[in-house]
Coordinates of C-alpha atoms and ligand atoms in Angstrom, one line a residue:
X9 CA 76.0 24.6 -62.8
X10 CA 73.2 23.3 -64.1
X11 CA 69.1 25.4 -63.6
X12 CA 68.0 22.8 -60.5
X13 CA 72.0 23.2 -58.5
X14 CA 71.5 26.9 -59.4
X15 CA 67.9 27.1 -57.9
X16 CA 68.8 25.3 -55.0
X17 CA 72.2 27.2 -54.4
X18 CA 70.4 30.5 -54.4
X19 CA 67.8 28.9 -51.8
X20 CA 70.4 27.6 -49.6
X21 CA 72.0 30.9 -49.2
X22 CA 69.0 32.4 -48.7
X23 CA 67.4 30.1 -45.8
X24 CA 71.2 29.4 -44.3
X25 CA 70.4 31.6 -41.6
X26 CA 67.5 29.5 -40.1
X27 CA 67.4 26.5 -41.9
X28 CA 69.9 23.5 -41.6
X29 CA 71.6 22.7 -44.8
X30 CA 70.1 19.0 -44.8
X31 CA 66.8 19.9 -44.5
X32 CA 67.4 22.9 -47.6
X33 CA 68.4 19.9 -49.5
X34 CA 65.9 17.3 -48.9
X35 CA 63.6 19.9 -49.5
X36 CA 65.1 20.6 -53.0
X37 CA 63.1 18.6 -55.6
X38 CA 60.3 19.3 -54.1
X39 CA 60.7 23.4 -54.0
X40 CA 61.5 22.2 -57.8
X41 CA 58.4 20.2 -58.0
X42 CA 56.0 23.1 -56.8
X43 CA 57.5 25.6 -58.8
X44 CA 56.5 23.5 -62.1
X45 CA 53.1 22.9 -60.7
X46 CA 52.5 26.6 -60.2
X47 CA 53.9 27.4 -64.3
X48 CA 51.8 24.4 -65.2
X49 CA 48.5 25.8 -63.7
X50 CA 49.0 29.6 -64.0
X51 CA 49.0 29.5 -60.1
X52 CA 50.7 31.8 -57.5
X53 CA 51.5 30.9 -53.7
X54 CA 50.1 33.2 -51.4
X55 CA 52.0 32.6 -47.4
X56 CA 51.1 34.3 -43.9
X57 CA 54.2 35.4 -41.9
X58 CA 53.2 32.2 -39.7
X59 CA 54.8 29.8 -42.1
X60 CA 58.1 28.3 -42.1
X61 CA 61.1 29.9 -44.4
X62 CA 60.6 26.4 -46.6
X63 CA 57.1 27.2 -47.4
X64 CA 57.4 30.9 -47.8
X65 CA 60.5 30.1 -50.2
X66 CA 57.8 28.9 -52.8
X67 CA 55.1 32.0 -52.3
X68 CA 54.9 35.1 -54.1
X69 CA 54.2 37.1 -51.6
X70 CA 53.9 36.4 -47.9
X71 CA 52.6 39.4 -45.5
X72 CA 50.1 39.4 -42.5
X73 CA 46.4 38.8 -43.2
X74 CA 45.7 42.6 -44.5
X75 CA 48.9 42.2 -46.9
X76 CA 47.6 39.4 -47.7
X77 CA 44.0 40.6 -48.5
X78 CA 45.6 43.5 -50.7
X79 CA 47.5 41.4 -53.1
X80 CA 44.8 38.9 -54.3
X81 CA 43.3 41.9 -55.1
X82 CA 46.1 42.8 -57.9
X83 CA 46.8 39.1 -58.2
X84 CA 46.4 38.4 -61.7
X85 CA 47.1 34.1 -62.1
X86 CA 44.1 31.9 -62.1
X87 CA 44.8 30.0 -59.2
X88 CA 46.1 31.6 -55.6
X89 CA 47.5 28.5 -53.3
X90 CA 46.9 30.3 -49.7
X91 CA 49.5 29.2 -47.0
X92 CA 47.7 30.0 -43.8
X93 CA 44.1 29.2 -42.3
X94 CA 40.8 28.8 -43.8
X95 CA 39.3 32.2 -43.0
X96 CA 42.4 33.6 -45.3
X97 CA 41.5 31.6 -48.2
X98 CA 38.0 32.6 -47.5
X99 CA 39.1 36.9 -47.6
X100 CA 40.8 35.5 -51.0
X101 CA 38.0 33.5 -52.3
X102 CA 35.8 36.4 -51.4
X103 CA 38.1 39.0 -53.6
X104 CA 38.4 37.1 -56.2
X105 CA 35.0 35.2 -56.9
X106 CA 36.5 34.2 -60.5
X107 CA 39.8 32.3 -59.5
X108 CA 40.7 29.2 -58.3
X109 CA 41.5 29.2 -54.9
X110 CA 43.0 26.5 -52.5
X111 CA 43.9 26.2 -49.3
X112 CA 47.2 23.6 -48.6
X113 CA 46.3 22.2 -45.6
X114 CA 42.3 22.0 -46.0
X115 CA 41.7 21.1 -42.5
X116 CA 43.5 24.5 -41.2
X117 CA 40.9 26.2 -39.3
X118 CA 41.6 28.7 -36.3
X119 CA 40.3 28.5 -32.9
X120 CA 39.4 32.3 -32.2
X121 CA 37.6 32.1 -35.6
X122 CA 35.3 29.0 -34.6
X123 CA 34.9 30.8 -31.4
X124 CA 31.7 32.8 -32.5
X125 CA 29.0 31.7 -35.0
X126 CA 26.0 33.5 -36.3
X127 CA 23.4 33.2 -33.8
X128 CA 25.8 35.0 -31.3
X129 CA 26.6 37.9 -33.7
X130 CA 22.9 38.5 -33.6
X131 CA 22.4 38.4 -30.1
X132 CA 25.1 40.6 -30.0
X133 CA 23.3 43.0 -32.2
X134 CA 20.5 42.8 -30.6
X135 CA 21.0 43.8 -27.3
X136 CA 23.2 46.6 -28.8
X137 CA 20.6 48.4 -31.0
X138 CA 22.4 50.5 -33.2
X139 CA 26.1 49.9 -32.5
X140 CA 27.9 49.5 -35.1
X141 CA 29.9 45.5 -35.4
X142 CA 33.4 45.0 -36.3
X143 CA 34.6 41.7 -37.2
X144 CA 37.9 40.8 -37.0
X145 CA 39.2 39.2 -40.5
X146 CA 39.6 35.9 -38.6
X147 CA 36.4 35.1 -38.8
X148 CA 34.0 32.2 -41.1
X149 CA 32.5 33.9 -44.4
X150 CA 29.2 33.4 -42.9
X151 CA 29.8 35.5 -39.6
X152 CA 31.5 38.5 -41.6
X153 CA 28.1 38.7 -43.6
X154 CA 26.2 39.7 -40.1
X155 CA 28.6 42.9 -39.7
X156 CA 29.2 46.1 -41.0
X157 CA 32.7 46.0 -41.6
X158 CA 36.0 44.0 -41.1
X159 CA 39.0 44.8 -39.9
X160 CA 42.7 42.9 -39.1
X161 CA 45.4 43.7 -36.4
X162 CA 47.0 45.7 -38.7
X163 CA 43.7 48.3 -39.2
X164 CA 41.9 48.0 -36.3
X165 CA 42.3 50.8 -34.2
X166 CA 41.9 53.3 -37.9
X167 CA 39.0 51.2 -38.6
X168 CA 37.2 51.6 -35.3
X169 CA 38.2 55.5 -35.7
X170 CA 36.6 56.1 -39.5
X171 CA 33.5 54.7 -37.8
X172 CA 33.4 57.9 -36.1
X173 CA 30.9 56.4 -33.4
X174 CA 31.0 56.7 -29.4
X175 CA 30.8 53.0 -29.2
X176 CA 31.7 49.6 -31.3
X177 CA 31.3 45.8 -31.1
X178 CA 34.3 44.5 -31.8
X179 CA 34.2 40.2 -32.3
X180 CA 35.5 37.6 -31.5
X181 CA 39.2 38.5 -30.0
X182 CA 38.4 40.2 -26.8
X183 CA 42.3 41.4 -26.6
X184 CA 42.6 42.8 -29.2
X185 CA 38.9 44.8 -28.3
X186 CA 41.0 46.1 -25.6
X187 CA 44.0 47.4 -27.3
X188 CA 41.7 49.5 -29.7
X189 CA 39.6 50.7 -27.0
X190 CA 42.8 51.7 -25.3
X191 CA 44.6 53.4 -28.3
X192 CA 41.0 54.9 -29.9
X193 CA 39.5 56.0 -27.0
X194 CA 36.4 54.4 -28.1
X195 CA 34.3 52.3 -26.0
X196 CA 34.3 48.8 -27.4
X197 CA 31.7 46.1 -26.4
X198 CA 34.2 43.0 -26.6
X199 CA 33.0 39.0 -27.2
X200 CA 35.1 36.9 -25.2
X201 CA 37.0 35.0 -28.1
X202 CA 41.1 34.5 -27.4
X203 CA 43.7 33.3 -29.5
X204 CA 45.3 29.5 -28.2
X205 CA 48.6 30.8 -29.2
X206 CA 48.9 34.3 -28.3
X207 CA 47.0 33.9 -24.5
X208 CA 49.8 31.1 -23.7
X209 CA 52.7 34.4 -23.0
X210 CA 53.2 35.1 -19.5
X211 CA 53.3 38.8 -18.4
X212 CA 56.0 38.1 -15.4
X213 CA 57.9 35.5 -17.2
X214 CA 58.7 38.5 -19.9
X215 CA 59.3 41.4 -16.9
X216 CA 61.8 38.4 -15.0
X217 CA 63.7 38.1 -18.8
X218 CA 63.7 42.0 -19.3
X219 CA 65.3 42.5 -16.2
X220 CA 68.7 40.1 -16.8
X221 CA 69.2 41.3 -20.7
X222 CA 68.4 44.2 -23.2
X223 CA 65.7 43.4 -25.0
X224 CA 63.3 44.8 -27.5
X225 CA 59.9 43.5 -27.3
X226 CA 56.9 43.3 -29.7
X227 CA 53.1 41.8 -28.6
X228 CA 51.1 41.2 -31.2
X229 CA 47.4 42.8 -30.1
X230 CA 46.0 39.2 -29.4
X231 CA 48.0 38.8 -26.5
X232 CA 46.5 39.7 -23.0
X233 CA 46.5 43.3 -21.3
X234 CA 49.3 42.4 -18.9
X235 CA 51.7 40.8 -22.0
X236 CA 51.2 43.9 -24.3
X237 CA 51.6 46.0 -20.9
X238 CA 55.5 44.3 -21.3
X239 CA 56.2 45.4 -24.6
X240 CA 57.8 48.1 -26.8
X241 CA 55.7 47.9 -29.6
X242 CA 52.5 46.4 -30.1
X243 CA 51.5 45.7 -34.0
X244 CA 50.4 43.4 -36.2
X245 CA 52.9 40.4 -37.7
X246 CA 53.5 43.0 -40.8
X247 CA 53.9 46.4 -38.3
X248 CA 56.4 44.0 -36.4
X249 CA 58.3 42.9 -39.4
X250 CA 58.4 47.1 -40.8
X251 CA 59.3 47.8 -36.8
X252 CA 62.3 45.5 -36.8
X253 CA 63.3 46.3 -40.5
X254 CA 63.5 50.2 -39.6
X255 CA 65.1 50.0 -36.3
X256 CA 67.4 46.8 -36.0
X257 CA 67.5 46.5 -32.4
X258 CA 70.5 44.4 -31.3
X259 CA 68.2 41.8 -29.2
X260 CA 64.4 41.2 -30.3
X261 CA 61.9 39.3 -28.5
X262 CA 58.4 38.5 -30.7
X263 CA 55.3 37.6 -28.5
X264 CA 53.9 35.9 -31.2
X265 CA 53.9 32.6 -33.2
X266 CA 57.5 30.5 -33.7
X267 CA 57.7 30.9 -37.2
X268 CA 57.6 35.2 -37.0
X269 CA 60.9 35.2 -35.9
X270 CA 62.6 32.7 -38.3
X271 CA 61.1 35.0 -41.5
X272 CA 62.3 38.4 -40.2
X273 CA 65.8 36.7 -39.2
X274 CA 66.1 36.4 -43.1
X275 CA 65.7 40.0 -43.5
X276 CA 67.8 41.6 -40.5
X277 CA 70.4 38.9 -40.2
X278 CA 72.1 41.8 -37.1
X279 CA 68.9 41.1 -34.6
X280 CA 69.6 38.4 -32.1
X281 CA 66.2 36.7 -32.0
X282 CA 65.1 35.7 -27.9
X283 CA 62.8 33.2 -28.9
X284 CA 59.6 32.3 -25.9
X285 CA 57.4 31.5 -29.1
X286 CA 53.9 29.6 -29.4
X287 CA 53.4 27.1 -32.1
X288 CA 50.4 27.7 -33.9
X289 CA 49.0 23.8 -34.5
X290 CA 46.5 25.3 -37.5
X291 CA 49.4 27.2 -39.5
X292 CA 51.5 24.8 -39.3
X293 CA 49.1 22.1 -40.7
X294 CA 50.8 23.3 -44.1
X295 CA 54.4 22.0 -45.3
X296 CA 56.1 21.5 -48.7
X297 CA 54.1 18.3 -49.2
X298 CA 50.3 20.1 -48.5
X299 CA 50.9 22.9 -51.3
X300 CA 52.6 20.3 -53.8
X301 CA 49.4 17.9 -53.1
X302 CA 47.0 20.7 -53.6
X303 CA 47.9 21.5 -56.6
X304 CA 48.1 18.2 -57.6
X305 CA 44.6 18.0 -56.4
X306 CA 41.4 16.8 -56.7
X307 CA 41.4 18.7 -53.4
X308 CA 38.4 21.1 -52.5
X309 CA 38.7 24.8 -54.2
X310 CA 37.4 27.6 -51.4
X311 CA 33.1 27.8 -52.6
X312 CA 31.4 30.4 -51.2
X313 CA 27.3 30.3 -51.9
X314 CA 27.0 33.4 -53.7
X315 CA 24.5 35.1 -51.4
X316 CA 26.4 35.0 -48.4
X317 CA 29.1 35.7 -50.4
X318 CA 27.7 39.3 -51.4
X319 CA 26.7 39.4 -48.3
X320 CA 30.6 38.8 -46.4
X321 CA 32.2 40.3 -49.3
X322 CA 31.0 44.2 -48.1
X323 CA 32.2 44.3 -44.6
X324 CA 35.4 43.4 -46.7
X325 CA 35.4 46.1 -48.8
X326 CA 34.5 48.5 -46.3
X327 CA 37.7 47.5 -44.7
X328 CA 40.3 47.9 -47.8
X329 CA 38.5 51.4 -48.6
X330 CA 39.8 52.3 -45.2
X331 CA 43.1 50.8 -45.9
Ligands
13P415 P1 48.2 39.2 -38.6 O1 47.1 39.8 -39.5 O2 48.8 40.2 -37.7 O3 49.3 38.6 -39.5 O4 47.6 38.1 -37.7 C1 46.9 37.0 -38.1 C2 46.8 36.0 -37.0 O5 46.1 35.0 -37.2 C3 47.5 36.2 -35.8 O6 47.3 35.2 -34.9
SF4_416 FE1 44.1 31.6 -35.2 FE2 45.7 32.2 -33.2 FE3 46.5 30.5 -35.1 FE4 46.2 33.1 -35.6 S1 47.7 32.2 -34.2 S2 45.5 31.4 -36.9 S3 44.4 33.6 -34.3 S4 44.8 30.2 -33.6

C-alpha cells in the first residue's frame, strides 16, 4: 500500500463511525494536501471541539477554548492555523505575539462576542465602582483589555472564587453569570449577552424526551436556567468530553453544538448519541477548503496593535495563572 492509500486507510477507520465512506474519500487529497502545506510552512492546526471530524482530522490538537489557550502556549511551530472563531485566534495571537497566526474561515466571528463593545464595559464599570470584571474568553481583544481578568466555561466558577470578592461583573453571557453565581455563591452583576446556539434548547422539550428513554444529559453553561435545570452535568465542551470518557453512559444527550457529539462518538464508540443539536453558523464557516486556502494565503494573519495588546494580554494571563 502505498503512503497516500495508507494515510487515508488509517483516516477512514478512524472517522467510519460518523463519517460516510464517500465523503472520507473525496476528502482524501485534500487531508493530503493540508498535511504538506503544514510541513511546508512549519505550521500546526489548532481545532475547537465545534468542528467537524474532517477538520479536526488535520489539527494537532483540538480541545475547548481553555485547552485551546493552554497549548499555543507550548506550541512551538511558526504558524498556528486556528479552527474556530475569531476571538480564539485572537487568545492565540495574544499568547504568542511572535507567530504567525491565521484564522480558516476569516469572517468567523461569534454573536455573544459582538454583543458587548467597549463603551459598555465602561459603563459597566462605572456604575460598579470597585467590582471587579470578568470577561468571558469570547470576547474582541479590545473589550478583554477593559477587565481585570478572563475566564472560559471551563474556569469560570474557580475564577470568580480566586477573586475572593463578595461581588463580580461577569460579561457578556448572562447564563453562564448565572451558573457561577449559582455554584460560587457569589453575587454576579450579569450583562445581558446570550449565545444564538445554546439559547435555541427547550427546557420541556428535554423533560418530555427524559420521560420516554434513559438518558444522560450534559448543558453546556451557555444554555438558559431552565435547560441546565434538565441536566446531569453541566461543563464546558472539554468537562463534557472527560464526563462522557470517564463514565460511558449507555444513552448521551449533549445540549450543545451538532458537531460535540460526532467528536466524542470517535472516542466512546459504546454511547448512543440522542442528538437535539444547534448548528453553530460561525464554526462551521470553516471546512477542508478554508484551512488549505489559508495557508495557501495571501489571507490576513491575526494583528493585534501592540498597546491593546499588552493591555488584553493580562486579563489573559491572570486567567492561565489560575488554571
Ligand atoms: P468551550 O470553551 O466550552 O469549548 O465553549 C466555547 C464556545 O464558544 C461555546 O459556545
Ligand atoms: Fe459564539 Fe455561540 Fe458559536 Fe460559541 S456557539 S462561537 S458562543 S455563537
Amino acid at each position: 500500500m502505498n503512503a497516500v492509500l495508507a494515510r487515508h486507510a488509517d483516516l477512514a477507520s478512524r472517522l467510519a463511525r460518523v463519517v460516510p465512506a464517500a465523503e472520507i474519500a473525496l476528502a482524501a487529497p485534500l487531508i493530503a494536501r493540508i498535511e504538506a502545506l503544514k510541513a511546508d510552512q512549519d505550521a500546526v492546526v489548532l481545532a475547537h471541539n465545534y468542528q467537524t471530524p474532517l477538520v479536526s482530522a488535520v489539527a494537532e490538537f483540538t480541545g475547548d477554548s481553555l485547552a485551546m489557550a493552554q497549548y499555543a502556549l507550548q506550541a512551538t511551530a511558526g504558524t498556528i492555523v486556528v479552527c474556530g472563531v475569531r476571538f480564539m485566534a485572537e487568545t492565540v495571537k495574544l499568547l504568542c505575539p511572535d507567530k504567525r497566526v491565521l484564522l480558516s474561515a476569516e469572517e468567523a466571528g461569534c454573536s455573544l462576542a459582538d454583543s458587548i463593545g467597549v463603551e459598555a464595559v465602561r459603563a459597566v464599570r462605572a456604575a460598579c465602582p470597585g467590582v471587579p470584571a470578568v470577561a468571558y474568553i469570547n470576547t474582541t481583544a479590545a473589550v478583554k483589555a477593559e477587565v481585570d481578568v478572563c475566564c472560559t466555561s471551563a474556569n469560570a466558577v474557580r475564577v470568580v472564587r480566586a477573586l475572593g470578592v463578595p461581588q463580580v461583573i461577569m460579561l457578556p453571557d448572562q447564563h453562564l453569570a448565572g451558573f457561577v453565581a449559582e455554584e460560587s455563591g457569589i453575587e454576579v452583576i450579569a450583562w445581558s449577552g446570550q449565545c444564538e446556539v445554546h439559547t435555541r434548547f427547550d427546557a420541556a422539550d428535554i423533560r418530555a424526551f427524559r420521560r420516554d428513554t434513559a438518558v444522560t444529559v450534559l448543558a453546556h453553561p451557555e444554555c438558559p436556567e431552565p435547560v441546565r435545570a434538565e441536566a446531569d452535568f453541566v461543563g464546558s465542551t472539554g468537562a463534557m468530553a472527560k464526563f462522557l470518557a470517564e463514565r460511558r453512559p449507555p444513552r448521551a444527550m449533549l445540549l450543545t453544538e451538532c458537531a460535540m457529539a460526532d467528536n466524542v462518538a470517535l472516542q466512546c464508540p459504546d454511547i448512543n448519541f440522542v442528538r437535539p443539536c444547534n448548528l453553530c453558523p460561525h464554526m462551521k464557516a470553516t471546512t477542508l477548503e478554508r484551512v488549505a486556502g489559508a495557508l495557501e494565503g495571501p489571507g490576513a494573519p491575526i494583528e493585534i496593535e501592540p498597546s491593546l495588546a499588552a493591555r488584553a494580554r493580562r486579563p489573559i494571563a491572570r486567567m492561565l495563572e489560575i488554571g
